[in-house]
Coordinates of C-alpha atoms and ligand atoms in Angstrom, one line a residue:
X213 CA 13.0 1.4 -5.1
X214 CA 11.3 -0.1 -2.1
X215 CA 11.0 1.9 1.1
X216 CA 9.2 1.9 4.4
X217 CA 6.9 4.5 5.9
X218 CA 5.3 5.0 9.3
X219 CA 3.4 7.9 10.8
X220 CA 0.3 9.7 9.4
X221 CA -1.0 7.9 6.3
X222 CA -3.1 10.9 5.3
X223 CA -0.2 13.2 5.0
X224 CA 1.8 11.4 2.4
X225 CA 1.6 12.6 -1.1
X226 CA 1.7 9.6 -3.4
X227 CA -0.1 8.7 -6.6
X228 CA -1.9 6.0 -4.7
X229 CA -2.4 4.5 -1.3
X230 CA -3.2 0.8 -1.6
X231 CA -5.2 -0.9 1.2
X232 CA -5.7 -4.7 1.2
X233 CA -9.0 -5.6 2.8
X234 CA -10.3 -9.0 4.0
X235 CA -13.9 -10.0 3.3
X236 CA -14.6 -11.4 6.8
X237 CA -12.2 -9.7 9.2
X238 CA -10.5 -6.5 10.0
X239 CA -6.8 -6.9 9.3
X240 CA -5.8 -3.3 10.2
X241 CA -5.8 -1.6 13.5
X242 CA -4.8 1.9 12.5
X243 CA -7.7 4.3 13.0
X244 CA -7.2 6.3 9.7
X245 CA -7.2 3.0 7.7
X246 CA -10.2 1.6 9.5
X247 CA -12.2 4.8 8.7
X248 CA -11.1 4.7 5.1
X249 CA -12.3 1.1 4.8
X250 CA -15.6 2.2 6.3
X251 CA -16.1 4.4 3.3
X252 CA -16.3 1.3 1.1
X253 CA -19.6 0.4 2.8
X254 CA -21.4 2.7 0.4
X255 CA -20.1 0.8 -2.6
X256 CA -22.1 -2.3 -3.0
X257 CA -19.6 -3.7 -5.6
X258 CA -16.8 -3.9 -3.1
X259 CA -17.0 -6.6 -0.4
X260 CA -13.3 -7.4 0.0
X261 CA -13.8 -10.7 -1.8
X262 CA -10.8 -12.0 -3.7
X263 CA -10.3 -9.9 -6.9
X264 CA -12.6 -7.0 -5.7
X265 CA -11.1 -3.6 -6.3
X266 CA -12.4 -0.1 -5.6
X267 CA -10.7 3.3 -6.2
X268 CA -11.6 6.6 -4.6
X269 CA -10.1 9.8 -6.0
X270 CA -9.3 13.1 -4.3
X271 CA -10.7 12.2 -0.9
X272 CA -10.8 15.0 1.6
X273 CA -8.3 14.8 4.4
X274 CA -5.9 12.6 2.5
X275 CA -3.1 14.0 0.4
X276 CA -2.6 11.0 -2.0
X277 CA -4.4 11.3 -5.3
X278 CA -6.1 7.8 -5.0
X279 CA -7.0 5.3 -2.4
X280 CA -7.3 1.8 -3.8
X281 CA -8.9 -1.0 -1.9
X282 CA -8.0 -4.6 -2.9
X283 CA -10.0 -7.6 -1.8
X284 CA -8.0 -10.4 -0.3
X285 CA -11.0 -12.7 0.4
X286 CA -11.6 -14.7 3.6
X287 CA -8.9 -14.5 6.3
X288 CA -8.4 -18.3 6.2
X289 CA -7.4 -18.0 2.5
X290 CA -4.8 -15.3 3.0
X291 CA -1.3 -16.7 2.5
X292 CA 2.1 -15.3 1.7
X293 CA 1.5 -16.2 -1.9
X294 CA -1.9 -14.4 -2.0
X295 CA -0.2 -11.3 -0.6
X296 CA 2.6 -11.6 -3.2
X297 CA 0.0 -12.0 -6.0
X298 CA -2.2 -9.1 -4.9
X299 CA 0.7 -6.7 -4.7
X300 CA 2.0 -7.8 -8.0
X301 CA -1.4 -7.4 -9.7
X302 CA -1.8 -4.0 -8.2
X303 CA 1.7 -2.8 -9.3
X304 CA 0.9 -4.0 -12.8
X305 CA -2.3 -2.1 -12.9
X306 CA -0.5 1.1 -11.6
X307 CA 2.0 0.7 -14.4
X308 CA -0.8 0.5 -16.9
X309 CA -2.3 3.6 -15.4
X310 CA 1.1 5.4 -15.7
X311 CA 1.6 6.0 -11.9
X312 CA 5.0 6.6 -10.5
X313 CA 4.9 6.3 -6.8
X314 CA 2.6 4.2 -4.7
X315 CA 2.3 3.3 -1.0
X316 CA 1.0 -0.1 0.0
X317 CA -0.4 -0.7 3.5
X318 CA 0.8 -3.8 5.3
X319 CA -1.9 -5.5 7.5
X320 CA -1.3 -5.0 11.2
X321 CA 0.8 -7.5 13.2
X322 CA -1.1 -10.3 14.8
X323 CA -4.1 -9.9 12.4
X324 CA -3.1 -12.3 9.7
X325 CA -1.9 -15.5 11.3
X326 CA 1.6 -14.8 10.0
X327 CA 4.4 -12.6 11.3
X328 CA 4.6 -9.0 10.0
X329 CA 8.1 -9.9 8.6
X330 CA 6.6 -12.7 6.5
X331 CA 3.8 -10.5 5.2
X332 CA 6.0 -7.6 4.4
X333 CA 8.6 -9.8 2.7
X334 CA 6.0 -11.4 0.4
X335 CA 4.3 -8.2 -0.4
X336 CA 7.6 -6.5 -1.3
X337 CA 8.6 -9.5 -3.5
X338 CA 5.3 -9.4 -5.4
X339 CA 5.5 -5.7 -5.9
X340 CA 9.2 -5.7 -7.0
X341 CA 8.9 -8.7 -9.3
X342 CA 5.8 -7.2 -11.0
X343 CA 7.7 -4.0 -11.6
X344 CA 9.6 -5.3 -14.6
X345 CA 8.9 -4.9 -18.3
X346 CA 11.0 -6.7 -21.0
X347 CA 10.7 -4.3 -23.9
X348 CA 14.4 -4.2 -25.0
X349 CA 13.3 -5.3 -28.5
X350 CA 10.4 -2.9 -28.9
X351 CA 11.0 0.3 -30.8
X352 CA 8.2 2.1 -28.9
X353 CA 8.3 1.6 -25.2
X354 CA 4.7 1.9 -24.2
X355 CA 5.0 1.6 -20.4
X356 CA 7.5 2.5 -17.7
X357 CA 8.0 0.8 -14.4
X358 CA 7.1 2.5 -11.1
X359 CA 9.8 4.7 -9.6
X360 CA 9.0 3.9 -6.0
X361 CA 6.9 1.5 -4.0
X362 CA 6.5 2.2 -0.3
X363 CA 5.1 0.0 2.5
X364 CA 3.2 1.6 5.3
X365 CA 3.3 -0.1 8.6
X366 CA 3.5 0.6 12.3
X367 CA 6.2 -1.6 13.7
X368 CA 6.1 -2.9 17.2
X369 CA 8.8 -1.2 19.2
X370 CA 12.2 -2.3 18.3
X371 CA 11.3 -4.0 15.0
X372 CA 13.2 -2.8 12.0
X373 CA 12.6 -4.0 8.4
X374 CA 15.0 -1.9 6.3
X375 CA 17.4 -4.8 6.0
X376 CA 14.6 -7.1 5.0
X377 CA 13.5 -4.8 2.2
X378 CA 17.1 -4.4 0.8
X379 CA 17.4 -8.2 0.9
X380 CA 14.2 -8.5 -1.1
X381 CA 15.5 -5.9 -3.6
X382 CA 18.8 -7.8 -4.0
X383 CA 17.3 -11.2 -4.5
X384 CA 14.4 -10.1 -6.7
X385 CA 16.8 -8.1 -8.9
X386 CA 18.6 -11.5 -9.4
X387 CA 15.3 -13.0 -10.5
X388 CA 14.8 -10.2 -12.9
X389 CA 18.3 -10.5 -14.3
X390 CA 17.7 -14.2 -14.9
X391 CA 14.4 -13.4 -16.6
X392 CA 16.1 -11.0 -19.0
X393 CA 18.8 -13.5 -19.9
X394 CA 16.2 -16.2 -20.6
X395 CA 13.9 -13.9 -22.6
X396 CA 16.8 -12.6 -24.8
X397 CA 16.6 -14.3 -28.2
X398 CA 19.3 -16.9 -29.1
X399 CA 20.9 -14.7 -31.8
X400 CA 21.9 -12.2 -29.0
X401 CA 23.2 -14.8 -26.5
X402 CA 25.4 -17.2 -28.4
X403 CA 27.7 -19.0 -25.9
X404 CA 30.6 -16.5 -26.1
X405 CA 28.2 -13.5 -25.7
X406 CA 26.2 -15.1 -22.9
X407 CA 29.4 -15.9 -21.0
X408 CA 30.6 -12.4 -21.4
X409 CA 27.3 -10.8 -20.4
X410 CA 27.2 -12.9 -17.2
X411 CA 30.8 -12.2 -16.5
X412 CA 30.2 -8.5 -16.8
X413 CA 27.5 -8.6 -14.1
X414 CA 29.5 -11.0 -12.0
X415 CA 32.5 -8.6 -12.1
X416 CA 30.5 -5.8 -10.6
X417 CA 30.1 -8.0 -7.5
X418 CA 33.7 -9.0 -7.4
X419 CA 33.1 -12.6 -8.0
X420 CA 36.1 -14.6 -9.3
X421 CA 35.5 -15.5 -12.9
X422 CA 36.9 -18.1 -15.2
X423 CA 35.9 -18.7 -18.8
X424 CA 37.2 -21.8 -20.6
X425 CA 37.0 -21.6 -24.4
X426 CA 36.8 -24.6 -26.8
X427 CA 40.6 -25.0 -26.9
X428 CA 40.8 -25.3 -23.2
X429 CA 37.8 -27.6 -23.0
X430 CA 39.5 -29.9 -25.6
X431 CA 42.7 -29.9 -23.5
X432 CA 40.8 -30.8 -20.4
X433 CA 38.9 -33.6 -22.1
X434 CA 35.3 -32.3 -22.0
X435 CA 34.3 -34.8 -24.7
X436 CA 30.7 -34.9 -23.8
X437 CA 30.2 -31.2 -23.7
X438 CA 32.1 -30.7 -26.9
X439 CA 30.0 -33.3 -28.7
X440 CA 26.9 -31.2 -28.1
X441 CA 28.5 -28.0 -29.3
X442 CA 30.2 -29.3 -32.4
X443 CA 27.3 -28.8 -34.8
X444 CA 27.3 -25.1 -34.2
X445 CA 29.5 -22.3 -35.5
X446 CA 29.1 -20.7 -32.1
X447 CA 31.7 -22.4 -29.9
X448 CA 31.0 -23.5 -26.3
X449 CA 32.2 -22.0 -23.1
X450 CA 32.5 -23.1 -19.5
X451 CA 31.9 -20.2 -17.1
X452 CA 32.9 -20.6 -13.5
X453 CA 31.9 -18.0 -10.9
X454 CA 33.4 -18.2 -7.4
X455 CA 32.2 -16.5 -4.2
X456 CA 34.6 -17.4 -1.4
X457 CA 34.2 -15.5 1.9
X458 CA 37.0 -15.8 4.5
X459 CA 36.6 -18.6 6.9
X460 CA 34.0 -20.5 4.9
X461 CA 33.6 -24.0 6.2
X462 CA 31.4 -25.4 3.5
X463 CA 31.5 -25.3 -0.3
X464 CA 28.3 -25.5 -2.3
X465 CA 28.4 -26.0 -6.1
X466 CA 25.6 -24.9 -8.3
X467 CA 25.6 -26.0 -11.9
X468 CA 23.2 -24.6 -14.5
X469 CA 22.4 -25.9 -18.0
X470 CA 23.3 -23.3 -20.5
X471 CA 22.0 -24.4 -23.9
X472 CA 21.4 -21.1 -25.7
X473 CA 19.3 -22.8 -28.3
X474 CA 18.1 -26.4 -28.4
X475 CA 17.3 -27.4 -32.0
X476 CA 17.5 -31.1 -30.9
X477 CA 20.5 -31.5 -33.2
X478 CA 20.2 -34.3 -35.9
X479 CA 17.3 -35.5 -33.8
X480 CA 15.6 -32.3 -34.8
X481 CA 12.7 -31.1 -32.8
X482 CA 9.4 -30.7 -34.7
X483 CA 7.8 -27.3 -35.4
X484 CA 6.0 -26.2 -32.3
X485 CA 8.7 -27.5 -30.0
X486 CA 11.5 -25.2 -31.4
X487 CA 10.1 -21.7 -30.9
X488 CA 10.8 -21.3 -27.2
X489 CA 14.1 -23.1 -27.1
X490 CA 16.0 -20.0 -26.3
X491 CA 14.8 -20.7 -22.8
X492 CA 17.1 -23.8 -22.6
X493 CA 19.7 -21.8 -20.7
X494 CA 17.3 -21.0 -17.8
X495 CA 19.3 -23.2 -15.4
X496 CA 22.4 -21.1 -16.3
X497 CA 20.6 -17.9 -15.8
X498 CA 19.3 -19.0 -12.4
X499 CA 22.7 -20.1 -11.2
X500 CA 24.4 -17.0 -12.4
X501 CA 21.8 -14.7 -10.9
X502 CA 22.0 -16.6 -7.6
X503 CA 25.8 -16.1 -7.4
X504 CA 25.4 -12.4 -8.2
X505 CA 22.7 -12.0 -5.5
X506 CA 24.7 -14.1 -3.0
X507 CA 27.8 -11.9 -3.5
X508 CA 25.6 -9.0 -2.3
X509 CA 24.1 -10.8 0.7
X510 CA 27.4 -12.3 1.7
X511 CA 26.5 -15.6 3.3
X512 CA 29.2 -17.6 5.1
X513 CA 29.5 -20.5 2.7
X514 CA 31.7 -20.8 -0.4
X515 CA 29.7 -21.0 -3.6
X516 CA 30.9 -22.2 -6.9
X517 CA 28.6 -21.5 -9.9
X518 CA 29.5 -23.6 -13.0
X519 CA 27.8 -22.9 -16.2
X520 CA 28.4 -25.0 -19.3
X521 CA 27.2 -23.0 -22.4
X522 CA 26.6 -24.5 -25.8
X523 CA 24.3 -24.2 -28.8
X524 CA 22.7 -27.5 -29.9
X525 CA 22.6 -27.3 -33.7
X526 CA 22.7 -29.5 -36.7
X527 CA 25.2 -29.3 -39.5
X528 CA 27.7 -31.4 -41.4
X529 CA 29.9 -31.4 -38.3
X530 CA 27.1 -32.2 -35.9
X531 CA 27.2 -35.3 -33.6
X532 CA 25.3 -38.2 -35.2
X533 CA 22.9 -40.5 -33.3
X534 CA 25.1 -43.5 -32.4
X535 CA 28.3 -41.6 -32.0
X536 CA 30.4 -42.5 -29.0
X537 CA 32.3 -39.9 -27.0
X538 CA 34.6 -40.0 -24.0
X539 CA 33.4 -37.9 -21.0
X540 CA 35.7 -35.9 -18.7
X541 CA 35.3 -38.5 -16.1
X542 CA 36.4 -41.3 -18.5
X543 CA 33.2 -43.2 -19.1
X544 CA 32.3 -43.5 -22.8
X545 CA 28.8 -42.4 -23.8
X546 CA 26.8 -43.5 -26.7
X547 CA 24.8 -40.5 -27.9
X548 CA 21.6 -42.3 -29.1
X549 CA 19.6 -39.1 -29.2
X550 CA 21.2 -35.7 -29.9
X551 CA 18.2 -34.0 -28.3
X552 CA 19.1 -35.4 -24.9
X553 CA 22.0 -32.9 -24.8
X554 CA 21.4 -31.3 -21.4
X555 CA 22.7 -34.3 -19.5
X556 CA 25.8 -34.4 -21.8
X557 CA 26.9 -30.9 -21.0
X558 CA 26.0 -31.3 -17.3
X559 CA 28.0 -34.5 -16.6
X560 CA 31.3 -33.2 -17.8
X561 CA 30.8 -30.1 -15.7
X562 CA 29.7 -32.1 -12.6
X563 CA 32.8 -34.3 -12.9
X564 CA 35.2 -31.4 -13.3
X565 CA 33.7 -29.4 -10.4
X566 CA 33.7 -32.4 -8.1
X567 CA 37.4 -33.1 -8.9
X568 CA 38.5 -29.5 -8.7
X569 CA 36.5 -28.1 -5.8
X570 CA 35.4 -31.1 -3.8
X571 CA 32.1 -29.5 -2.9
X572 CA 30.1 -30.6 0.2
X573 CA 26.9 -30.2 -1.7
X574 CA 26.2 -30.0 -5.5
X575 CA 22.9 -28.9 -7.0
X576 CA 22.2 -28.7 -10.7
X577 CA 19.4 -26.7 -12.2
X578 CA 18.3 -27.6 -15.7
X579 CA 15.5 -27.4 -18.2
X580 CA 16.2 -31.1 -18.7
X581 CA 13.2 -33.0 -19.9
X582 CA 9.8 -32.5 -21.4
X583 CA 8.9 -35.6 -19.4
X584 CA 9.1 -33.6 -16.2
X585 CA 6.6 -31.2 -17.6
X586 CA 4.3 -34.1 -18.5
X587 CA 4.7 -35.4 -14.9
X588 CA 4.2 -32.1 -12.9
X589 CA 2.8 -29.6 -15.3
X590 CA 4.2 -26.2 -16.2
X591 CA 4.3 -24.7 -12.7
X592 CA 6.1 -27.2 -10.6
X593 CA 9.7 -28.3 -10.8
X594 CA 11.0 -31.8 -10.1
X595 CA 13.6 -32.5 -7.4
X596 CA 15.7 -35.5 -7.6
X597 CA 18.1 -36.5 -4.8
X598 CA 19.1 -39.6 -2.9
X599 CA 19.9 -37.4 0.1
X600 CA 16.7 -36.9 2.1
X601 CA 18.0 -34.0 4.1
X602 CA 19.0 -32.0 1.0
X603 CA 15.8 -32.8 -0.8
X604 CA 13.8 -31.7 2.2
X605 CA 15.7 -28.4 2.5
X606 CA 15.0 -27.7 -1.2
X607 CA 11.3 -28.4 -0.7
X608 CA 11.2 -26.2 2.4
X609 CA 12.8 -23.2 0.6
X610 CA 10.5 -23.9 -2.3
X611 CA 7.5 -23.7 -0.1
X612 CA 8.7 -20.4 1.3
X613 CA 9.3 -18.7 -2.0
X614 CA 6.4 -20.5 -3.8
X615 CA 8.7 -21.6 -6.5
X616 CA 7.1 -24.9 -6.2
X617 CA 9.0 -28.2 -6.3
X618 CA 8.0 -31.8 -5.9
X619 CA 10.3 -34.6 -5.0
X620 CA 10.6 -37.4 -7.5
X621 CA 12.1 -40.9 -7.1
X622 CA 15.5 -42.2 -8.2
X623 CA 14.9 -46.0 -8.5
X624 CA 18.1 -47.9 -8.9
X625 CA 16.6 -50.5 -11.2
X626 CA 15.7 -48.0 -13.8
X627 CA 19.4 -47.6 -14.5
X628 CA 19.1 -50.7 -16.7
X629 CA 17.4 -48.5 -19.3
X630 CA 20.6 -46.5 -19.8
X631 CA 22.7 -49.6 -20.8
X632 CA 24.5 -49.2 -24.1
X633 CA 25.5 -52.1 -26.3
X634 CA 28.8 -50.5 -27.3
X635 CA 29.7 -47.8 -24.7
X636 CA 29.7 -47.6 -20.9
X637 CA 26.4 -45.8 -20.9
X638 CA 23.7 -44.4 -23.3
X639 CA 22.3 -40.9 -23.1
X640 CA 18.9 -42.2 -24.2
X641 CA 16.6 -44.5 -22.2
X642 CA 15.4 -47.6 -23.9
X643 CA 12.1 -47.1 -22.2
X644 CA 9.5 -44.6 -23.5
X645 CA 8.4 -43.8 -20.0
X646 CA 9.8 -42.0 -17.0
X647 CA 12.1 -39.7 -19.0
X648 CA 12.7 -37.2 -16.2
X649 CA 13.8 -40.0 -13.9
X650 CA 16.1 -41.7 -16.4
X651 CA 17.7 -38.3 -17.2
X652 CA 18.4 -37.8 -13.5
X653 CA 19.8 -41.3 -13.1
X654 CA 22.1 -40.5 -16.0
X655 CA 23.4 -37.5 -14.1
X656 CA 23.7 -39.6 -10.9
X657 CA 26.2 -41.9 -12.7
X658 CA 28.7 -38.9 -12.5
X659 CA 28.1 -37.6 -9.0
X660 CA 30.0 -40.3 -7.1
X661 CA 29.5 -39.9 -3.4
X662 CA 28.9 -36.1 -3.5
X663 CA 25.7 -35.0 -1.8
X664 CA 23.7 -34.0 -4.9
X665 CA 20.3 -32.8 -6.0
X666 CA 19.0 -32.1 -9.5
X667 CA 16.1 -29.6 -10.1
X668 CA 14.3 -30.1 -13.4
X669 CA 12.8 -26.7 -14.2
X670 CA 11.7 -27.4 -17.8
X671 CA 8.1 -26.5 -16.8
X672 CA 8.3 -23.4 -14.7
X673 CA 11.3 -21.6 -16.3
X674 CA 9.3 -20.0 -19.0
X675 CA 5.7 -18.8 -19.3
X676 CA 3.5 -18.0 -22.4
X677 CA 0.9 -16.3 -20.3
X678 CA 1.6 -13.6 -17.7
X679 CA 0.9 -14.2 -14.0
X680 CA 0.3 -11.7 -11.3
X681 CA 3.9 -10.9 -10.8
X682 CA 5.7 -12.2 -13.9
X683 CA 5.4 -11.3 -17.5
X684 CA 5.6 -13.6 -20.5
X685 CA 9.0 -15.2 -21.1
X686 CA 11.7 -16.2 -18.6
X687 CA 10.5 -16.4 -15.0
X688 CA 13.8 -16.5 -13.2
X689 CA 12.5 -19.6 -11.4
X690 CA 14.8 -20.8 -8.6
X691 CA 16.8 -17.7 -7.8
X692 CA 14.8 -16.9 -4.7
X693 CA 14.7 -20.6 -3.8
X694 CA 18.5 -21.0 -4.0
X695 CA 19.2 -17.8 -2.2
X696 CA 16.9 -18.9 0.6
X697 CA 18.7 -22.2 0.7
X698 CA 22.1 -20.7 0.8
X699 CA 21.2 -18.2 3.5
X700 CA 20.0 -21.2 5.6
X701 CA 23.1 -23.4 5.1
Ligands
BES6 N1 15.5 -28.8 -23.6 C1 14.8 -30.0 -23.7 C2 13.8 -30.2 -22.6 C3 12.6 -29.2 -22.6 C4 11.4 -29.6 -23.2 C5 12.7 -28.0 -21.9 C6 10.4 -28.7 -23.1 C7 11.7 -27.2 -21.9 C8 10.5 -27.5 -22.5 C9 15.8 -31.2 -23.6 O1 17.0 -31.0 -24.1 C10 15.2 -32.3 -24.5 O2 15.1 -32.1 -25.6 N2 14.8 -33.4 -23.9 C11 14.2 -34.5 -24.6 C12 14.9 -35.7 -24.0 C13 14.6 -36.9 -24.9 C14 15.2 -36.8 -26.2 C15 15.2 -38.1 -24.1 C16 12.8 -34.5 -24.3 O3 12.3 -34.1 -23.2 O4 12.0 -34.8 -25.2
MG7 MG1 17.2 -31.3 -26.2
ZN8 ZN1 17.7 -29.0 -24.0

């Protein structure tokens, strides 16, 4: 879908040539482009300010149908995220205008205060991610995605960007795969189906796949995971994906919360909090898509993706508040709130993975708490880790991909809020406050000495209002971040 072009810009026949323009400096050094930008002087409405847009049709001497100028604003405000956003916005507009093939001009090297590689990568990401429409459930498909998006640049001698573009395609296809799983309604992704759908995609990339059914989970003693699942007719699964390259020296385990619908259980959620709870498997989608992307990029580390999948429902068989269950690790848990189910399915998986695979690093990704959304809002995820180095590398990758994360504390003394009168631990804090922290501390009780981080994506995993390069629904948050992290390990 993405391709590169060099040579004579005016000779390419595309539906549109798109030229980003800065308000206060020339960011191009190609003569043809500079003279095209000169033509905008006659249009008083176009200054190159952020959000400005101007289209010329059928210009003489240029074969493309349209030339579109996009304002990037002042040079000091141009960042990789603003490039991602402007390309995304432009692709969406081209989709609405029913175009098929566009060519976006990359600012010249040395003109932006960032490497050409970084600019091209962000622009390609924005364009690719915006070129996605989730209309599986619409009878009439009103729009179609663009067939091709090209990037025009004149590389300095020796520079090649083909590999960069195919890496962007691989990783952003992962993000889109995750978005689709998250946006799919719960009736079409009950645990067995979701496990099979993911396995189908994983199989294409030759990942090793294991699926444990309810019987197997009972045999193994996943008491905490089974307690969450028992109120539903749709039985739980544990899906394990393995990418193991020859000679790998490190193992990283990724664990994703896969609640296909979170009703809250007997602690039923109120109306208004239920409607979007199909998104409660976003962590699972992110982990699965990361493994699938990783299998194509082929990094040198071994990666285990473990995905506990269950539906949190209420029925005559459902877990009752106050029930006590035995976790895989052996600790007993008093389930004082059936809506704090994410931590219950995660801890059994964490214990099993640590015991079976002895990973060097373990990262879990989960839409774990509403409290994290209260703390950081809907666009920023919380990172919890007692390992400074791991937390910093997650934040660093997050800054690069603009899947924003903020490190949160894990204060030892807050563990007192998880004390149970009758069992070894309670799944519900006795304090009203700091719910994202106490949820993380609950997980930490099962990680032993393994280097571990938890990413709470309850806020950014799902959006109700489209952004420049993401539509309403699942965002696929974390796929690009985790891929970047894995590549750098
Ligand atoms: N899935 C929810 C968390 C959530 C809330 C995700 C909003 C996305 C948006 C989780 O299982 C949950 O219900 N958490 C409770 C925990 C509480 C009962 C301790 C919460 O946050 O209210
Ligand atoms: Mg819940
Ligand atoms: Zn949940």
